[in-house]
Amino acid sequence: MPNYRIHKTEYIDETKRVSFKYDGKTYFGYEGDTLASALLANGIHLVGRSFKYHRPRGIVSCGAEEPNAICQIGSKKDLTEPNVRATELELYEGLEASSQNCWPNVKFDIGGINNFISPLIPAGFYYKTFMWPKSFWKKVYEPLIRLSAGLGKSPTEPDPDIYDHKYVHYDVLVIGGGVSGIIAAKMAAKNNFKTLLVDDKKILGGSTIYQNNESVKIDDKLSSEWLKNEIQEIKKLSNLTIKTRTSIAAYHGYNFLLAKENLTDHLPEEKKKNKIRQRLWKIRAKKVVIATGSIERPLVFNNNDRPGILLSNSINKYLDYYGVTCGENIILFTNNDSAYETSISLHKKGIKNIIVDLRKSASSELIKQAESLGIKIYFNHVVTNTFGYKKINSLEIMKLSEDGNTTIGDKIKLSCDCLGMSGGWTPMVHMHSQSGGKLDFRDEDQVFLPKENSEDQISVGSCNGDFDLENIIDKTVNKINKFLDIDNQDYQDTNIICSKENDKRNIWLLPNKIPLGKTKCFIDFQNDSTAKDIKLALKEGFRSIEHVKRYTTTGMATDQGKLSNMHALGVIADTAGVKMGTLGTTTFRPPFTPLTFGTLVGRNVGKFFEVVRKTSMHEWHVENNAEFENVGQWKRPWYYAKNGENMHDAVQRESKAARDSAGILDASTLGKIDIQGTDASEFLNRVYTNAWSKLAIGKCRYGLMLNEDGMVYDDGVTTRISENHYLMTTTTGGAANVLSKLEDYLQTEWPELDVYLTSVTDHYSTASICGPNSKKILKKLFPNLDLSDENFPHMSFKEDKLENINCRIMRISFTGELSYEINIESKYGNSLWKMCIEAGKEFNLTPYGTETMHLLRAEKGFIIVGQDTDGTMTPSDLQMDWIVSKKKYDFIGKRSLYRSDTIREDRKQLVGLLTDDPKEILEEGAQIVSDIKSKPIDMLGHVTSSYFSPNLNKSIALAVVRSGKTMKGQKLIIPMENKNINVTVSDTIFLDKENKRLNA
Amino acid sequence: MFLINCPFCGERDQSEFSSGGEAHIVRPKQPTELSDDEWAEYLFMRKNIKGIQFERWNHVHGCRKWFNVVRDTSNDKILSVYKMGEKPPVNYK
């Protein structure tokens, strides 16, 4: 097996060998490696196939910007993870990784055929091709696209890992632990700012930490040695917290940032167990220092995507940090000085390399150093093509013309096994931009730089466009002193010696004799978009960078265009003949690197996903086979499956029992608002449509609440307990919103009213007993209470004691039966319920759930707000004009009831529907029409409630139908998938129109 | 995520609050006197300002009090908070 690990470094522990599997084969690396460095040490460059053309692709970078080396980690259904960047994944014993987007395998990939038909897959290919015929979309195109698309596989079972969230507050947050970040953190912490320094890598130090060029010195030491000293010093600072393996995912307004800390991803399987995998830090910082550095740019030339072509600086890091060389015969292709550092490093380790430089000449210290070492430099040359299928084996260079627009002279063919490219540096302005900061464009090296700050933040170091070490340190110190309003002198006498770069020669799309259509000049490696695609988009009329991006998908892959966005902009600017600074950039959106869902969700999974509210009778319901329905956060019994009944049978039994003898419902979840104050009656007058002033003490009244737009908002029964004391009930789901709405009016519109609102929903439990035998059951429970119709009529309220515990009893009915609601302090709810059940035994008192409740009220034509209404129904639409007071001067929504739209006669109105076949049950939500022949079919409305009534022995339904009020007796049609159901419009009340049962 | 200085509780995270739209829209005292257009003006018409906006917020997961906020919608900076019933600060237009 080849070994490309050519020397020892302090970051690789050669005593700790680590075995791992890649694409099923076992390899070895060392502790300190990333998956990428370990693969390169084993001579593996080819790590995947490209998204569209399935071209072989290799490792390009050594960090978060990696477009190609993304892999699938693990194979367990619950733990596998796609799209992990091999360049960031720390190697651990037992790691299993595989390449993505290739079938059957990375070396032989059937999709590779796309590479040869690529002229047929231009930008916007999917938009243009899969449009016609329409019927093909669902059955042919979509399944095909889905099959071949996608990067990696998601886990199919719940994630067993533990994730955590934590809130923290700091005076200063420093993002990035390179030279500038370390200096900033030290200055802040030493001046009494509580400081947090985060860095996404395992160790601090950025790219300076492995710098070993003798010509770069700080205080007569190698810059890396000097920096190590600084790191030792800041570790001693008591008010500095350092978080490594922590990356900022998002920078929100008001200096609120989200950071992801990796806690166990680098540990072997057995050490991961029972530990928190990742933690999401929610950071509020008074001030933020952004020191996120910069990333090297690739160059755009023909076949610039072959395995073995990397960023020049990454070759340097693999060599000096990991001890791994990316090749034995390396060519560096550059337009600036930084490739020379790589070249010198390689040379020192005995790796043969030559430089192809776009510039006509250059004469910085670094270049002189390279020349003196005898490194061959081709100035004023450009790479025009590369060769080698699974790895680069040679390339062609040509001379550049004077203006740089074309190539001249003869091709020179050079052999190599690795090509490093350096197109200059892009400052990482993501954090600055996410915070709302604007950007400036600097023409000389074609970079966007932080400009205005909208937050209390500052950018220092190379993310601010300061590139050589002296510049970086000087400017960082000055800016931090100013930013924090301090006068730190620590770096006053720091003596920095480094090479100064003089010029660059930036050409976004490098010239080539071959016409663009026949070359493959990749701009976005991960999404496979080329310079040609971008030019095509412009030709087709796209101008905005946001449109070109979406049309060509440039910058839209999991790497979010970290390597490609600048080049896309450059090619657009060149082609359209505009200045690059005027184009703007695409929006930098969080997250900076992908986050796992687990990190975002944290502990809020499983039973912690949402609050569950249970009534005090809940245990009894569980013991008695209740199936539960979620109503808001409440668990309400839906039906009680007796002796293995299905839902239909249970509901039929419950409904019949409630009307034949007695039924009992847990009504504790209804919203209860205690209303007190001298203006309580006036307040109710204003919030309900009907009149309240004359409601006698001890009486109950049903009320309908509207929104200011006249639409029904909520309903419920309110009881006058004493002169200035009412108890309002609301729908279960609407309780919180109703309280908020009432508070809003009290605080903002009617602050003069003396009214106090208190939510008492959880304070009382409610058992509702209905049916002809309910009075007998009440008599057993409250033997001293006079239950006669004279003393305790329908819609009235009494107080009594149940074994010395106060109860509020309302004689109110949502079923149309004689009915009582007993309210008791919640802690006694369960006892109350059991006593009711016990007392009701001889009367076959049957517990019923929400489904039966819905059925019983539908028989009576009572609406359920939110089921029969949807925020577009007025009281009149519901045929409830009777509840709207004509006398009251004003109430919420009154004026809207006679707007031109609300008085239209062809509004959708609530009606009853009876199916011609009484056994046929309609589907709720089904559309209603009168004529199925005319096309398009005119939709008249829809079914809102539908049940089979055991008490009427037929199917009943409520529906909203256009002009329904005038349609009684008319025939309508419900078209279903396989048949048309014939119905007749009826009254909304199906049972006991005379309300005889209320006093039965 | 805003930090909002509730006039009753002090600085709190935005997640404790809910927004209530434009401020200083007074419910007409005599709605019945209004034409459809006038009522619609109150009911539906809201400004959509890029710049300084007066808006209502409710400390819904706190003291439950409503109050007013002056916010620059172009950069989300909250310039001032004041209680219901108080006059808006005059230095913002």
PDB file of C-alpha atoms in Angstrom, chain A residues 49-168:
ATOM      1  CA  ARG A  49     -18.805  11.354  -8.285  1.00  0.00           C
ATOM      2  CA  SER A  50     -20.122  14.702  -9.269  1.00  0.00           C
ATOM      3  CA  PHE A  51     -23.809  15.434  -8.948  1.00  0.00           C
ATOM      4  CA  LYS A  52     -24.870  15.893 -12.549  1.00  0.00           C
ATOM      5  CA  TYR A  53     -22.212  14.398 -14.830  1.00  0.00           C
ATOM      6  CA  HIS A  54     -20.946  11.784 -12.375  1.00  0.00           C
ATOM      7  CA  ARG A  55     -17.357  12.825 -13.063  1.00  0.00           C
ATOM      8  CA  PRO A  56     -14.742  11.375 -10.717  1.00  0.00           C
ATOM      9  CA  ARG A  57     -13.910  13.896  -8.032  1.00  0.00           C
ATOM     10  CA  GLY A  58     -11.207  14.159  -5.417  1.00  0.00           C
ATOM     11  CA  ILE A  59     -10.474  15.977  -2.204  1.00  0.00           C
ATOM     12  CA  VAL A  60     -10.076  19.683  -2.980  1.00  0.00           C
ATOM     13  CA  SER A  61      -9.583  21.420   0.335  1.00  0.00           C
ATOM     14  CA  CYS A  62      -8.857  20.860   4.003  1.00  0.00           C
ATOM     15  CA  GLY A  63     -11.844  22.548   5.636  1.00  0.00           C
ATOM     16  CA  ALA A  64     -15.477  23.620   5.685  1.00  0.00           C
ATOM     17  CA  GLU A  65     -15.404  24.755   2.064  1.00  0.00           C
ATOM     18  CA  GLU A  66     -14.938  21.203   0.729  1.00  0.00           C
ATOM     19  CA  PRO A  67     -17.290  20.571  -2.205  1.00  0.00           C
ATOM     20  CA  ASN A  68     -16.307  17.027  -3.216  1.00  0.00           C
ATOM     21  CA  ALA A  69     -15.200  14.941  -0.271  1.00  0.00           C
ATOM     22  CA  ILE A  70     -18.576  14.539   1.339  1.00  0.00           C
ATOM     23  CA  CYS A  71     -19.352  11.096   2.585  1.00  0.00           C
ATOM     24  CA  GLN A  72     -21.845   8.883   4.277  1.00  0.00           C
ATOM     25  CA  ILE A  73     -20.832   7.981   7.814  1.00  0.00           C
ATOM     26  CA  GLY A  74     -21.904   4.666   9.337  1.00  0.00           C
ATOM     27  CA  SER A  75     -24.463   2.271   7.971  1.00  0.00           C
ATOM     28  CA  LYS A  76     -26.863   1.777  10.866  1.00  0.00           C
ATOM     29  CA  LYS A  77     -30.410   2.807  10.039  1.00  0.00           C
ATOM     30  CA  ASP A  78     -30.615   5.152  13.009  1.00  0.00           C
ATOM     31  CA  LEU A  79     -27.094   6.534  13.085  1.00  0.00           C
ATOM     32  CA  THR A  80     -25.956   6.904   9.502  1.00  0.00           C
ATOM     33  CA  GLU A  81     -25.255  10.472   8.467  1.00  0.00           C
ATOM     34  CA  PRO A  82     -24.936  11.866   4.941  1.00  0.00           C
ATOM     35  CA  ASN A  83     -22.959  14.786   3.529  1.00  0.00           C
ATOM     36  CA  VAL A  84     -20.208  14.792   6.148  1.00  0.00           C
ATOM     37  CA  ARG A  85     -17.130  16.640   4.969  1.00  0.00           C
ATOM     38  CA  ALA A  86     -14.156  14.287   5.131  1.00  0.00           C
ATOM     39  CA  THR A  87     -11.935  17.327   5.505  1.00  0.00           C
ATOM     40  CA  GLU A  88     -13.523  18.177   8.844  1.00  0.00           C
ATOM     41  CA  LEU A  89     -14.270  14.722  10.203  1.00  0.00           C
ATOM     42  CA  GLU A  90     -11.684  13.684  12.756  1.00  0.00           C
ATOM     43  CA  LEU A  91     -10.565  10.114  12.368  1.00  0.00           C
ATOM     44  CA  TYR A  92     -11.508   7.626  15.088  1.00  0.00           C
ATOM     45  CA  GLU A  93     -11.095   3.920  15.596  1.00  0.00           C
ATOM     46  CA  GLY A  94     -13.835   2.036  13.807  1.00  0.00           C
ATOM     47  CA  LEU A  95     -14.999   4.891  11.593  1.00  0.00           C
ATOM     48  CA  GLU A  96     -16.975   3.620   8.613  1.00  0.00           C
ATOM     49  CA  ALA A  97     -17.355   6.004   5.714  1.00  0.00           C
ATOM     50  CA  SER A  98     -18.410   5.637   2.115  1.00  0.00           C
ATOM     51  CA  SER A  99     -18.512   7.796  -0.973  1.00  0.00           C
ATOM     52  CA  GLN A 100     -21.821   9.203  -2.176  1.00  0.00           C
ATOM     53  CA  ASN A 101     -23.636   9.735  -5.425  1.00  0.00           C
ATOM     54  CA  CYS A 102     -22.200   6.785  -7.301  1.00  0.00           C
ATOM     55  CA  TRP A 103     -23.605   3.418  -8.260  1.00  0.00           C
ATOM     56  CA  PRO A 104     -22.477   0.704  -8.208  1.00  0.00           C
ATOM     57  CA  ASN A 105     -19.228   2.189  -6.858  1.00  0.00           C
ATOM     58  CA  VAL A 106     -16.967   5.162  -7.015  1.00  0.00           C
ATOM     59  CA  LYS A 107     -14.535   3.615  -9.476  1.00  0.00           C
ATOM     60  CA  PHE A 108     -17.162   2.368 -11.896  1.00  0.00           C
ATOM     61  CA  ASP A 109     -20.214   4.558 -11.904  1.00  0.00           C
ATOM     62  CA  ILE A 110     -23.047   4.043 -14.374  1.00  0.00           C
ATOM     63  CA  GLY A 111     -24.162   7.665 -14.106  1.00  0.00           C
ATOM     64  CA  GLY A 112     -20.813   8.564 -15.658  1.00  0.00           C
ATOM     65  CA  ILE A 113     -22.591   8.293 -18.982  1.00  0.00           C
ATOM     66  CA  ASN A 114     -24.015  11.737 -18.164  1.00  0.00           C
ATOM     67  CA  ASN A 115     -20.504  13.094 -18.675  1.00  0.00           C
ATOM     68  CA  PHE A 116     -20.639  12.103 -22.332  1.00  0.00           C
ATOM     69  CA  ILE A 117     -24.108  13.418 -22.933  1.00  0.00           C
ATOM     70  CA  SER A 118     -23.324  16.593 -21.009  1.00  0.00           C
ATOM     71  CA  PRO A 119     -23.902  18.849 -24.027  1.00  0.00           C
ATOM     72  CA  LEU A 120     -27.495  17.686 -23.642  1.00  0.00           C
ATOM     73  CA  ILE A 121     -27.677  18.752 -19.995  1.00  0.00           C
ATOM     74  CA  PRO A 122     -27.221  22.511 -20.026  1.00  0.00           C
ATOM     75  CA  ALA A 123     -28.208  25.029 -17.379  1.00  0.00           C
ATOM     76  CA  GLY A 124     -31.919  24.903 -16.670  1.00  0.00           C
ATOM     77  CA  PHE A 125     -32.041  21.410 -18.189  1.00  0.00           C
ATOM     78  CA  TYR A 126     -34.611  20.172 -15.719  1.00  0.00           C
ATOM     79  CA  TYR A 127     -36.761  23.253 -16.133  1.00  0.00           C
ATOM     80  CA  LYS A 128     -36.679  22.941 -19.899  1.00  0.00           C
ATOM     81  CA  THR A 129     -37.009  19.215 -20.320  1.00  0.00           C
ATOM     82  CA  PHE A 130     -39.400  17.867 -17.755  1.00  0.00           C
ATOM     83  CA  MET A 131     -42.234  20.206 -18.601  1.00  0.00           C
ATOM     84  CA  TRP A 132     -44.036  18.159 -21.195  1.00  0.00           C
ATOM     85  CA  PRO A 133     -46.129  16.085 -21.438  1.00  0.00           C
ATOM     86  CA  LYS A 134     -47.706  17.037 -18.166  1.00  0.00           C
ATOM     87  CA  SER A 135     -48.863  13.521 -17.377  1.00  0.00           C
ATOM     88  CA  PHE A 136     -45.256  12.309 -17.465  1.00  0.00           C
ATOM     89  CA  TRP A 137     -44.277  14.358 -14.460  1.00  0.00           C
ATOM     90  CA  LYS A 138     -45.718  12.234 -11.706  1.00  0.00           C
ATOM     91  CA  LYS A 139     -45.094   8.802 -13.156  1.00  0.00           C
ATOM     92  CA  VAL A 140     -41.913   9.130 -15.203  1.00  0.00           C
ATOM     93  CA  TYR A 141     -39.883  12.237 -14.547  1.00  0.00           C
ATOM     94  CA  GLU A 142     -40.208  12.643 -10.837  1.00  0.00           C
ATOM     95  CA  PRO A 143     -39.360   9.043  -9.875  1.00  0.00           C
ATOM     96  CA  LEU A 144     -36.382   9.115 -12.282  1.00  0.00           C
ATOM     97  CA  ILE A 145     -35.051  12.394 -10.967  1.00  0.00           C
ATOM     98  CA  ARG A 146     -35.511  11.250  -7.414  1.00  0.00           C
ATOM     99  CA  LEU A 147     -33.651   8.031  -8.114  1.00  0.00           C
ATOM    100  CA  SER A 148     -30.614   9.708  -9.587  1.00  0.00           C
ATOM    101  CA  ALA A 149     -30.620  12.809  -7.446  1.00  0.00           C
ATOM    102  CA  GLY A 150     -29.640  13.297  -3.895  1.00  0.00           C
ATOM    103  CA  LEU A 151     -26.497  13.277  -1.932  1.00  0.00           C
ATOM    104  CA  GLY A 152     -26.297  10.436   0.497  1.00  0.00           C
ATOM    105  CA  LYS A 153     -29.016   8.705   2.448  1.00  0.00           C
ATOM    106  CA  SER A 154     -30.882   9.967   5.466  1.00  0.00           C
ATOM    107  CA  PRO A 155     -31.279   7.739   8.487  1.00  0.00           C
ATOM    108  CA  THR A 156     -34.599   5.926   8.469  1.00  0.00           C
ATOM    109  CA  GLU A 157     -34.976   5.384  12.203  1.00  0.00           C
ATOM    110  CA  PRO A 158     -35.068   7.820  15.137  1.00  0.00           C
ATOM    111  CA  ASP A 159     -31.745   9.291  16.126  1.00  0.00           C
ATOM    112  CA  PRO A 160     -30.655   7.701  19.427  1.00  0.00           C
ATOM    113  CA  ASP A 161     -28.045  10.370  20.116  1.00  0.00           C
ATOM    114  CA  ILE A 162     -28.429  13.002  22.820  1.00  0.00           C
ATOM    115  CA  TYR A 163     -28.312  16.671  21.855  1.00  0.00           C
ATOM    116  CA  ASP A 164     -28.285  19.651  24.115  1.00  0.00           C
ATOM    117  CA  HIS A 165     -29.025  23.371  24.137  1.00  0.00           C
ATOM    118  CA  LYS A 166     -27.435  25.988  26.335  1.00  0.00           C
ATOM    119  CA  TYR A 167     -27.872  29.749  26.686  1.00  0.00           C
ATOM    120  CA  VAL A 168     -24.884  31.928  27.535  1.00  0.00           C
TER     121      VAL A 168
END
